[in-house]
Coordinates of C-alpha atoms and ligand atoms in Angstrom, one line a residue:
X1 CA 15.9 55.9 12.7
X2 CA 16.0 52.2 13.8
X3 CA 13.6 49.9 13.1
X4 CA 12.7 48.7 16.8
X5 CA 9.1 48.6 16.8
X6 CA 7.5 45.2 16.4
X7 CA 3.8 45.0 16.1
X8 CA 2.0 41.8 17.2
X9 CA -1.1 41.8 16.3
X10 CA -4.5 39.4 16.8
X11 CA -6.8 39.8 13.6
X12 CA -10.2 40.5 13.9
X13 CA -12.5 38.3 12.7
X14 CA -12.7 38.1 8.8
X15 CA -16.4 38.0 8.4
X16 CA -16.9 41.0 10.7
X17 CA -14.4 43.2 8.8
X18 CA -14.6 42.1 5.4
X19 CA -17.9 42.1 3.6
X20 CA -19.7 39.5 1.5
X21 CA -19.3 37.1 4.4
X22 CA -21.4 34.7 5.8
X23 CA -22.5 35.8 9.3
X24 CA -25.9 33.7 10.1
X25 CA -24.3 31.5 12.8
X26 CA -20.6 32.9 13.5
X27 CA -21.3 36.1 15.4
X28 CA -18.1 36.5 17.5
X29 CA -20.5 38.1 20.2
X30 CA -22.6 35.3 20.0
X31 CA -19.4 32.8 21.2
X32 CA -18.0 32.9 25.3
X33 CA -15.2 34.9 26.4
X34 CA -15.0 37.5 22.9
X35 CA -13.1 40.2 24.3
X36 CA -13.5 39.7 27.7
X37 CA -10.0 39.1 28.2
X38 CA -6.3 39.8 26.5
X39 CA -5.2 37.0 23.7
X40 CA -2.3 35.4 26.7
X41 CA -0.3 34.0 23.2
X42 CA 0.5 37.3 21.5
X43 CA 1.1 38.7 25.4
X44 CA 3.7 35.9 25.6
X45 CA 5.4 36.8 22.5
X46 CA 5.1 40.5 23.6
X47 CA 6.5 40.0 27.2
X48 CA 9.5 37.7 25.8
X49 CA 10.6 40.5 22.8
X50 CA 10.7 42.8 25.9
X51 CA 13.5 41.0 27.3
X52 CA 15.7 42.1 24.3
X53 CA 16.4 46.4 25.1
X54 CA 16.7 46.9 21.3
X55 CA 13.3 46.2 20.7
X56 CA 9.8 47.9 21.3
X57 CA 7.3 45.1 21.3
X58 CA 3.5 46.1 20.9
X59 CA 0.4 43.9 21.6
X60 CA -2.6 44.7 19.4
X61 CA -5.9 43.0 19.5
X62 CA -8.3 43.7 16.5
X63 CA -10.7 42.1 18.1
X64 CA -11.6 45.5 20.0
X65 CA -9.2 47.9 18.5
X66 CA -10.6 48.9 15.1
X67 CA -8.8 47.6 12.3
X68 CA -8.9 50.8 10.5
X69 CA -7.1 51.8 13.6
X70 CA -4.2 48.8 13.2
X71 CA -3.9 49.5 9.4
X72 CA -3.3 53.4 10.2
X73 CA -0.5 52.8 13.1
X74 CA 1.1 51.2 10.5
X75 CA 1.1 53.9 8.4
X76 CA 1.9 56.4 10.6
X77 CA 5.1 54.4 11.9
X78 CA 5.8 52.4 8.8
X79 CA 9.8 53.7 8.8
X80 CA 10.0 52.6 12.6
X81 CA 8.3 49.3 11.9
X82 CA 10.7 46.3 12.1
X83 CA 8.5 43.4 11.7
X84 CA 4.3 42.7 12.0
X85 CA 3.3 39.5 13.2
X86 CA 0.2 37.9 12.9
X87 CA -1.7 35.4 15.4
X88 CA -3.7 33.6 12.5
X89 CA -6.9 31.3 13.2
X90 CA -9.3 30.2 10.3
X91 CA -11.8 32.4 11.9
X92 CA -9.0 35.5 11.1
X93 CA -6.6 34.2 8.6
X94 CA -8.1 36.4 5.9
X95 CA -8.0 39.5 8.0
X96 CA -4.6 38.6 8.9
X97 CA -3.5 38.6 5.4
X98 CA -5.2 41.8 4.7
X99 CA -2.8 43.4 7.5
X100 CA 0.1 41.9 6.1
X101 CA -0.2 43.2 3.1
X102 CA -1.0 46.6 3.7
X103 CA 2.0 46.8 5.5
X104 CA 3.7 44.8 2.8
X105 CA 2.6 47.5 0.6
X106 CA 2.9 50.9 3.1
X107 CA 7.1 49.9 3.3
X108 CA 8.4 46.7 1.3
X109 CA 11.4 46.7 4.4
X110 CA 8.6 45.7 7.3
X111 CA 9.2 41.6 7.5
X112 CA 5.8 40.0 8.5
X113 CA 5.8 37.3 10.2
X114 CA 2.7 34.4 10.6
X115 CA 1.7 31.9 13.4
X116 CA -0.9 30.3 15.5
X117 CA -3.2 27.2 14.8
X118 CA -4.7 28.2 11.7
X119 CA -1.2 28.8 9.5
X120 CA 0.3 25.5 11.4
X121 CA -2.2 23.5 9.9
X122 CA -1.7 24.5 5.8
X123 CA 2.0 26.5 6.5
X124 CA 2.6 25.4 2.9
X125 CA -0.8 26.8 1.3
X126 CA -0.7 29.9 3.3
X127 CA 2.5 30.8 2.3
X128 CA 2.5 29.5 -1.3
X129 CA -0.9 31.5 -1.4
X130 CA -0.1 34.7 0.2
X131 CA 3.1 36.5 -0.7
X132 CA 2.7 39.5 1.1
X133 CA 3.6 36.5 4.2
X134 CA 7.6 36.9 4.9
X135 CA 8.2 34.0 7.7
X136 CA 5.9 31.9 9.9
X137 CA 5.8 29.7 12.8
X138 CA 4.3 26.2 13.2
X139 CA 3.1 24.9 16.2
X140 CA 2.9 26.8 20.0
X141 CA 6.3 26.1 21.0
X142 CA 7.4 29.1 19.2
X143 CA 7.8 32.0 22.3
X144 CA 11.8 31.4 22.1
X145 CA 12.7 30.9 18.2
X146 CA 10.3 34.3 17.4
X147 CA 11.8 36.1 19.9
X148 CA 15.7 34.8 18.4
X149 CA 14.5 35.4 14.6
X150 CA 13.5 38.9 15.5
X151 CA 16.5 39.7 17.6
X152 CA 18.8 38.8 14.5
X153 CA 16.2 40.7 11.7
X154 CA 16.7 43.8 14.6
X155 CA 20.8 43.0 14.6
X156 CA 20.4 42.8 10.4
X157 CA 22.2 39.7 11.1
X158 CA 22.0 36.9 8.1
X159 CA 18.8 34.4 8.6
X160 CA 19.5 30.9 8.9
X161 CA 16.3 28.9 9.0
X162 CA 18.0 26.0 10.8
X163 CA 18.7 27.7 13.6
X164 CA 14.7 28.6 13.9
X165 CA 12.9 25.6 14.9
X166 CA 9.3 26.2 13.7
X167 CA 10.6 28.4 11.2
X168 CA 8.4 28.7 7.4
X169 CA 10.7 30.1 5.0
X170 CA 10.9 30.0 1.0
X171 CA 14.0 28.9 -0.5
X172 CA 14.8 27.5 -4.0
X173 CA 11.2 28.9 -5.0
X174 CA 9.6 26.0 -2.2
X175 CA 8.3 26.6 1.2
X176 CA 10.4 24.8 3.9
X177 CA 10.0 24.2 7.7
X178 CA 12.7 23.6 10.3
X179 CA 11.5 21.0 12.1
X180 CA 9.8 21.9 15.7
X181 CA 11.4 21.8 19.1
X182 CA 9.9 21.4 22.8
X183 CA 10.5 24.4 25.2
X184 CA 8.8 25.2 28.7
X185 CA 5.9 26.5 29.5
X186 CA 6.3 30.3 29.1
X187 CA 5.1 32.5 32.0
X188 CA 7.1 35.6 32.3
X189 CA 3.8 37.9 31.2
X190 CA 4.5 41.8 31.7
X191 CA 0.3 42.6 31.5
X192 CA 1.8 46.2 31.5
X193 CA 2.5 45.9 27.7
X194 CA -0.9 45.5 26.8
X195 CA -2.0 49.5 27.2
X196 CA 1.8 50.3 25.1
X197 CA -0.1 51.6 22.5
X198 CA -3.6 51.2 22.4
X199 CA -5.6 51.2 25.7
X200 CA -7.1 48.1 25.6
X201 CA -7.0 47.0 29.2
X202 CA -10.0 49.3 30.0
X203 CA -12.4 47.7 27.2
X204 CA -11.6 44.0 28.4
X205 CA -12.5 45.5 32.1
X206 CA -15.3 47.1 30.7
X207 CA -16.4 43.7 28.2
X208 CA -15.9 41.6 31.8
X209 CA -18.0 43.6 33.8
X210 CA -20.7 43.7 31.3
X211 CA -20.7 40.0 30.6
X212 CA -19.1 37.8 33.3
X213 CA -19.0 39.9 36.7
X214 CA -22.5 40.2 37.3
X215 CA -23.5 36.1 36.3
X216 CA -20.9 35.2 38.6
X217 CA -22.0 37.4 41.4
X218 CA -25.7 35.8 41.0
X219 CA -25.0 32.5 40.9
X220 CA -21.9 32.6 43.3
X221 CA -22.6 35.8 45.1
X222 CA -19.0 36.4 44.2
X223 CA -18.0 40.0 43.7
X224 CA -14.6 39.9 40.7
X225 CA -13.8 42.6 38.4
X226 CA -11.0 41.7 35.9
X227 CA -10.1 38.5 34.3
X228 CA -6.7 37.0 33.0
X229 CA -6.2 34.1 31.4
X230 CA -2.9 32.1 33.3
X231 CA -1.0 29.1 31.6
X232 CA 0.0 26.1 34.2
X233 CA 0.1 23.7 31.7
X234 CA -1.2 22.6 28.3
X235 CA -2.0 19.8 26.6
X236 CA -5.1 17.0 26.5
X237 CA -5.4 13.7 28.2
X238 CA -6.3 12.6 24.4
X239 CA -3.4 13.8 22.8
X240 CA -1.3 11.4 24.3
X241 CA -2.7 8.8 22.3
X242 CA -2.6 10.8 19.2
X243 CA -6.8 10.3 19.3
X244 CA -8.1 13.6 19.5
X245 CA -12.0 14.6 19.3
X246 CA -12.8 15.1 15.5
X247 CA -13.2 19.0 15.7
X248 CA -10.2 19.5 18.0
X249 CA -7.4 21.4 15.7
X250 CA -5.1 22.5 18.3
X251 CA -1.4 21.3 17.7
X252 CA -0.2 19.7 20.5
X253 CA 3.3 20.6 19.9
X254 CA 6.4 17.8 20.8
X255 CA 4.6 16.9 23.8
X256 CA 0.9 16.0 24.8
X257 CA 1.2 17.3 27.7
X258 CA 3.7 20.8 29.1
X259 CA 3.1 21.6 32.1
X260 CA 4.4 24.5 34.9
X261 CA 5.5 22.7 38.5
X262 CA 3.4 23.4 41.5
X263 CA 5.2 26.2 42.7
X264 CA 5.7 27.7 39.6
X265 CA 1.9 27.2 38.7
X266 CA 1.2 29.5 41.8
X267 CA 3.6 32.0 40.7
X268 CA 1.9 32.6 38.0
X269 CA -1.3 32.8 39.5
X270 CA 0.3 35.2 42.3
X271 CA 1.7 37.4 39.3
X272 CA -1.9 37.9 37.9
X273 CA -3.3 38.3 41.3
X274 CA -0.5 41.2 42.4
X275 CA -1.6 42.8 38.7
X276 CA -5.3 42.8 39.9
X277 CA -7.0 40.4 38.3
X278 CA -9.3 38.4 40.4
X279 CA -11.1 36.2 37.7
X280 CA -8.3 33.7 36.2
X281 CA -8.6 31.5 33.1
X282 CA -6.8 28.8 33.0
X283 CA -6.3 27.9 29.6
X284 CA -4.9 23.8 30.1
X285 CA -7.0 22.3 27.1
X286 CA -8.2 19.6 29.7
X287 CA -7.6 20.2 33.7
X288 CA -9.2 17.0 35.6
X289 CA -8.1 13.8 33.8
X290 CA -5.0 15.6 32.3
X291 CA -3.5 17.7 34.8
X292 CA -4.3 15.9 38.0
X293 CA -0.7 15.3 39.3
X294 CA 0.2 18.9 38.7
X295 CA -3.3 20.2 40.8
X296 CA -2.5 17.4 43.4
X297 CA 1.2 19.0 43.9
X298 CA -0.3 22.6 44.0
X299 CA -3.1 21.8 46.8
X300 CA -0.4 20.1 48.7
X301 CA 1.9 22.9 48.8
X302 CA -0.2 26.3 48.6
X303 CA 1.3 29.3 49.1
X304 CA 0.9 32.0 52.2
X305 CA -0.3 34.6 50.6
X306 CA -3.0 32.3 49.1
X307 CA -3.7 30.5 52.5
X308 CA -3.8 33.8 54.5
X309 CA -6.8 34.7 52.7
X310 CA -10.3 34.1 53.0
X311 CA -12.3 31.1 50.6
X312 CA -14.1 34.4 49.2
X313 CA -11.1 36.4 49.3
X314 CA -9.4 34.8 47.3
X315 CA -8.9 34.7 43.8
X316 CA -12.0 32.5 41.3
X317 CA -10.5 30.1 38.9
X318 CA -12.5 28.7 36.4
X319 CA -10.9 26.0 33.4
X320 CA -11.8 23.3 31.2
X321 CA -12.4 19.6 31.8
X322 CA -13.9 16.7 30.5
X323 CA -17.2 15.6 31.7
X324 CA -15.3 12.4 32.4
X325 CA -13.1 13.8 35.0
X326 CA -15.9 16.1 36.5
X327 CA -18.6 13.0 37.1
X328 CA -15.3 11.8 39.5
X329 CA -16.0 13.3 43.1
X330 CA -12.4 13.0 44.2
X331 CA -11.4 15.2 40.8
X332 CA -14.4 18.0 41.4
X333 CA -13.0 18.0 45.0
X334 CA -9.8 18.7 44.2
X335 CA -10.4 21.3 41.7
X336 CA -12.7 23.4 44.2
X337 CA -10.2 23.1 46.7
X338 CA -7.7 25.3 44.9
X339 CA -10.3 27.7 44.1
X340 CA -11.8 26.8 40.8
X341 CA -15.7 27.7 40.9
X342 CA -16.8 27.0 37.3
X343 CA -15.5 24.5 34.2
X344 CA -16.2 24.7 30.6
X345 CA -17.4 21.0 29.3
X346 CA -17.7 20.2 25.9
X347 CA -20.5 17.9 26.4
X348 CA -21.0 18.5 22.6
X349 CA -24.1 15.9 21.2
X350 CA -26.5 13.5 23.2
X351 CA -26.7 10.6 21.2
X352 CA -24.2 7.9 21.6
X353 CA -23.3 7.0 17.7
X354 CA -22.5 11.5 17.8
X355 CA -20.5 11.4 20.4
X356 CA -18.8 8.4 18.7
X357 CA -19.1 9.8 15.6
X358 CA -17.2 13.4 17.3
X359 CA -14.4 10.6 18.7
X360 CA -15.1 12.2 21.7
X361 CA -14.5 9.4 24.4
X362 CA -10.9 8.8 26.0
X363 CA -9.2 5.2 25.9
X364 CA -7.4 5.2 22.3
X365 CA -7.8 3.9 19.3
X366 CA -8.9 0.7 20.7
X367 CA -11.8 0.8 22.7
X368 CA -14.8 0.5 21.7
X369 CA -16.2 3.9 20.8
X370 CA -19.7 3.0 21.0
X371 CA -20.1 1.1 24.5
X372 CA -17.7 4.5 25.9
X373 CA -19.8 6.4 24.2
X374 CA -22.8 6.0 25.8
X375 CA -21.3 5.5 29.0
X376 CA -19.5 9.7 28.5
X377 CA -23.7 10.4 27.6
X378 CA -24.2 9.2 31.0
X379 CA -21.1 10.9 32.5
X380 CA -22.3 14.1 31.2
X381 CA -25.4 13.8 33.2
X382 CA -23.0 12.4 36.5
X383 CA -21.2 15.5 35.9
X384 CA -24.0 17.9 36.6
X385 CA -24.9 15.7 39.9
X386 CA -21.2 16.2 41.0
X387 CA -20.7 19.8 40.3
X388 CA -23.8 20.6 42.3
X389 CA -22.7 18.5 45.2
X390 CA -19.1 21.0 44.9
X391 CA -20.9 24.3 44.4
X392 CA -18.8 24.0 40.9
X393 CA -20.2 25.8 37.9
X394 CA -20.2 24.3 34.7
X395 CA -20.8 26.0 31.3
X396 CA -21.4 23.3 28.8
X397 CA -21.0 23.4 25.1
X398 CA -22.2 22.0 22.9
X399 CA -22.1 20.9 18.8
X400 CA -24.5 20.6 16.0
X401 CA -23.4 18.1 13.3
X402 CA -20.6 15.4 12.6
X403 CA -19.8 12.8 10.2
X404 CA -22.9 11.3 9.0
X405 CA -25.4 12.7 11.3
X406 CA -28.5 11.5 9.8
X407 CA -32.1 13.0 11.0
X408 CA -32.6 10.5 13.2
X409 CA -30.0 11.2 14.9
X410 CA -30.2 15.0 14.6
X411 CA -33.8 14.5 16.8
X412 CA -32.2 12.3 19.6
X413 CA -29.2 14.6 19.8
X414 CA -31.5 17.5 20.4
X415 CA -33.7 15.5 23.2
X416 CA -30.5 14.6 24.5
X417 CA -28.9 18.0 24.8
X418 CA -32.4 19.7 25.9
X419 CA -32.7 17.3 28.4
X420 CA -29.2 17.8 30.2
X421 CA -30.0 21.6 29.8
X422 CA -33.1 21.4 31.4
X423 CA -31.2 19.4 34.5
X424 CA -28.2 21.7 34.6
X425 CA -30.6 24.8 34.7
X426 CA -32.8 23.1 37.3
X427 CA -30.1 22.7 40.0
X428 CA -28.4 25.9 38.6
X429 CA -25.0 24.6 37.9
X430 CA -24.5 25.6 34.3
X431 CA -23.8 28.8 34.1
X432 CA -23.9 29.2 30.5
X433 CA -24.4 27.3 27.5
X434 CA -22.4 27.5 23.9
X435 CA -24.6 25.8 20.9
X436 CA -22.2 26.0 17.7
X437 CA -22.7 24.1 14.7
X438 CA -19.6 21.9 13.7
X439 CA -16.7 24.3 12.1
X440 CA -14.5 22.3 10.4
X441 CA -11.3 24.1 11.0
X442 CA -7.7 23.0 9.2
X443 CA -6.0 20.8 12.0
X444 CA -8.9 18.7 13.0
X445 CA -10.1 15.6 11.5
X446 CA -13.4 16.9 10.3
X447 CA -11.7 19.2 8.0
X448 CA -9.3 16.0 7.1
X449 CA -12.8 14.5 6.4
X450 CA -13.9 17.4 3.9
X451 CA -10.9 17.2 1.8
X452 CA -10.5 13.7 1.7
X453 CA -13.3 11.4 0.4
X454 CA -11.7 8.0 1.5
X455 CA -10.7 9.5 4.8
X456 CA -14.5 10.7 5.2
X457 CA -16.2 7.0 4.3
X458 CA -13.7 4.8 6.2
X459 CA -14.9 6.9 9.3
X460 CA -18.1 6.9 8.5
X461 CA -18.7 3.2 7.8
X462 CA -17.1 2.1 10.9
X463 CA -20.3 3.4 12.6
X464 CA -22.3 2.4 10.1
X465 CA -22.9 6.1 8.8
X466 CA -23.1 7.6 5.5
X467 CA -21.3 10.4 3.2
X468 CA -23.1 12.0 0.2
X469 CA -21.8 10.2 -3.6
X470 CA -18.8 10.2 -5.1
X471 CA -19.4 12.8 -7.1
X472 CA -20.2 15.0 -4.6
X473 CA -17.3 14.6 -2.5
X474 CA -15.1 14.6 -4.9
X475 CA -16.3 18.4 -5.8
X476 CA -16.2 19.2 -1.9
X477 CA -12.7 18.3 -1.6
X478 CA -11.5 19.5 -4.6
X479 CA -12.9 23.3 -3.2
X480 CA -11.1 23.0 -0.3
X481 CA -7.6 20.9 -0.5
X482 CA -5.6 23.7 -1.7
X483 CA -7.8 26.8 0.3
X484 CA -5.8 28.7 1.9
X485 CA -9.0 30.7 3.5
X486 CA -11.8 28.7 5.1
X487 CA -14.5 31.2 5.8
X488 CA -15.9 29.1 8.2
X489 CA -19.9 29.0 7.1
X490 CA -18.8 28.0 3.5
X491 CA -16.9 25.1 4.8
X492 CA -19.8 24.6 7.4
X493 CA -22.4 24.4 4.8
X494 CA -19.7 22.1 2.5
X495 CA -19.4 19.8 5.3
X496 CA -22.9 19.4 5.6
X497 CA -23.9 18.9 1.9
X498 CA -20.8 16.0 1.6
X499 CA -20.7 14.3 4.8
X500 CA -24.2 14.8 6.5
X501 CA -26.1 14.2 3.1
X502 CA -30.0 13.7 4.8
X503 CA -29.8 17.2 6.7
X504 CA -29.4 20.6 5.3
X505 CA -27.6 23.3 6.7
X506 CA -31.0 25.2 7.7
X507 CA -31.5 22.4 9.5
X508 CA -28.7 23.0 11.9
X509 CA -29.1 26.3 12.3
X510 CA -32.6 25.4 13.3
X511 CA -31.3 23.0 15.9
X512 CA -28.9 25.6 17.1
X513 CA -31.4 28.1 17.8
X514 CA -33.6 25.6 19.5
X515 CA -30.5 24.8 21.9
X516 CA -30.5 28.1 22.5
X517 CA -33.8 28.7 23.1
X518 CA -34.7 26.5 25.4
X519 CA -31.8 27.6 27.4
X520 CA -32.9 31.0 27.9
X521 CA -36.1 29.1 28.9
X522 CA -34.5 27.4 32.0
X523 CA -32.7 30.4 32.4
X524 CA -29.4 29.7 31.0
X525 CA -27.5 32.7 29.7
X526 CA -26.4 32.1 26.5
X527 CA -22.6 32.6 25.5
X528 CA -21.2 34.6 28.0
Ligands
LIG1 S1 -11.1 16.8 25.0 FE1 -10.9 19.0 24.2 S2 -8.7 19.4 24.1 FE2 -9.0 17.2 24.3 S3 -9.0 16.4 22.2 FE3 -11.1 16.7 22.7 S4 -11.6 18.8 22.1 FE4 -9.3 18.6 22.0

């Protein structure tokens, strides 16, 4: 029998699947968007293996199939099973090892292969740590040397790393990588593939129905009844300075910013539209200040279909931005007119030494973070002003904790936040709220901060902050330089012992529930 079935799987969370894990402030149902819609990047690996006849590509999403369910397909199909592949963050590494390595051990002949933000960041560590890992990827532009390293494992065709850029491989007992290369935006999706196996269409319906359909239609008095994320373009405005916030850990890939062209960007959302999905997600990290020129094209050439239907017809788009490019009328304007109701904003902390501190505003490496600080504190509050005048929804997130946060500044943060809270919930224009203490996740600078004491006290003391002793540090890092798993409220509760040495943990958690509280207060869901 051939070995044509490849299995691409998202893990579930760890802590939800594997016990003795924290779980006081990383609920998964807790965060936006869990399972209310397909995971686009395994789809996109899916869709592309789909191209090759030889193959049987199947999406799996463990975070609402079972994972008893995963590990048992496995084991039913072991001898048709050419190769599992992994989608691995830090919140799912572990549970994506555990996968691996039951299918590792159900039939030594299945080649796994990892990927995805978490293994780019410690490709090395993972590999070194976890055996049972054949092959990864680094980076996201990775669609066309998975699909050509499958295709030659399918033709038993000898592998030759250099012909794989992204590729992780061991050789001479040492884990190598072939260096990266860029490659276009990938958008031919085949949303059929999802249901291959599992049925797992119905539960996002079911997940987006329950959670997003009816906010929408009471605060837009919009009816929609399936969501799908659509890629025109990736990238952030701040990549392109190499100066991204200090949580961000996305890998921007060879260039700071791919991008779709207009017509092709409407394609894409035509495609999800023809499927039935009338709720589209545009996943570009940062739409306004990024992605202007390529909105500008699109609402000067839009499409019949799109024009030939009603404003309420036609299909919602909702996106990120920064609160930067939101506070900008011309930018709000521009986004409504091509149907976008609603924009996450990662207003993330109040004071202007936090949002500093989170390197949050735009303008490189030169400016002076402090005076653009406290002018993004004030944009924040522009942007609600805005969004109301455009009938644009905005749900705003935000983050408890960052290098050297002292109590002081814990108090003004939380004034801060409660304060644009009770504004956004007073004109009704945020639609939700997300209050998440910082995660320091492998990729970002915070988590370069937690492993490396100088790293943490140069960035500190340029704002006049403070890091715990020596001693401590040292001990911090020394836990985490060579982990490959970062269960996410240990490395939480590390950062906040080493580089936030006046506040506890509790402490954040209390803030976080007071966020959270006082959103339900102004009548601000929570989350969803
Ligand atoms: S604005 Fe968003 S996407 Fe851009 S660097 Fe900051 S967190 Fe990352």
């Amino acid at each position: 029998m051939p070995r044509d079935l490849v299995l691409v799987v998202v893990p579930p969370n760890s802590n939800t699947v594997i016990t003795g894990r924290l779980l006081t402030v990383t609920r998964p149902e807790e965060h936006s968007d869990w399972s209310d819609f397909l995971c686009l990047g395994a789809l996109s690996l899916v869709s592309s293996l789909a191209t090759n006849p030889a193959l049987e590509p199947v999406y799996i999403d463990g975070t609402i199939t079972p994972l008893d369910d995963i590990l048992e397909c496995i084991t039913a199909h072991a001898d048709r099973i050419l190769a599992v592949c992994l989608g691995m963050l830090t919140a799912n590494y572990e549970a994506g090892v555990l996968i691996a390595r039951h299918a590792k051990d159900t039939d030594a002949r299945i080649t796994t292969v990892a990927g995805n933000d978490h293994f780019s960041s410690l490709p090395t560590v993972c590999m070194n740590a976890s055996p049972s890992l054949d092959y990864g990827f680094v980076g996201n532009e990775v669609v066309g040397p998975f699909t050509d390293l499958i295709g030659a494992l399918r033709a038993e065709a000898p592998i030759d790393p250099p012909a794989f850029p992204g590729l992780v491989y061991r050789a001479d007992g040492l884990v190598h990588t072939t260096p990266t290369r860029a490659e276009p935006v990938f958008s031919g999706y085949d949303y059929t593939l999802v249901d291959r196996v599992f049925p797992q269409t119905p539960l996002y319906t079911r997940q987006f129905g329950h959670r997003i359909a009816p906010r929408i239609h009471e605060l837009l008095g919009r009816t929609v009844t399936a969501g799908m994320p659509v890629d025109i373009g990736r990238g952030c405005v701040k990549f392109a300075a190499d100066d991204a916030c200090s949580f961000c850990s996305i890998h921007p890939g060879q260039l700071w910013r791919n991008q779709l062209t207009p017509a092709q960007a409407w394609a894409a959302i035509e495609a999800a539209w023809n499927a039935g999905y009338d709720y589209h997600y545009l996943t570009a990290d940062e739409l306004p200040l990024t992605f202007a020129q390529l909105l500008t094209g699109m609402a000067a050439d839009t499409p019949a279909w799109w024009s030939a239907l009603s404003e309420n017809e036609r299909p919602l788009l909702v996106g990120y931005g920064r609160a930067d490019g939101i506070a900008d009328p011309r930018k709000t304007a521009l986004l409504t007119s091509l149907g976008v109701r609603q924009i996450m904003i990662g207003m993330d902390a109040g004071a202007a030494t936090s949002l500093a501190a989170m390197n949050k505003p735009v303008g490189g490496r030169r400016r002076n973070v402090l005076a653009e600080a406290e002018k993004l504190y004030e944009l924040n509050s522009q942007a609600i002003t805005v969004a109301r005048d455009h009938g644009m929804l905005i749900r705003a997130g935000f983050v408890v904790g960052h290098i050297g946060m002292t109590r002081a500044l814990l108090t003004e943060n939380l004034e801060r936040i409660l304060a644009l809270i009770t504004e956004g919930g007073k004109h009704g224009v945020f639609s939700a709220i997300d209050a998440e203490v910082l995660s320091p996740q492998p990729g970002a600078r915070d988590y370069t901060y937690l492993t490396t004491p100088d790293a943490a006290r140069q960035a500190a003391a340029k704002l006049g902050l403070t890091v715990a002793d020596d001693a401590t540090l040292a001990a911090v890092s020394a836990r985490w330089a060579h982990q490959d798993v970062v269960m996410p409220e240990d490395a939480m509760r590390d950062y906040t012992l080493a580089l936030m040495p006046e506040i506890t943990f509790d402490d954040l958690a209390q803030a976080r529930a007071t966020i959270r509280s006082h959103a339900k207060a102004c009548g601000v869901v929570i989350g969803e």
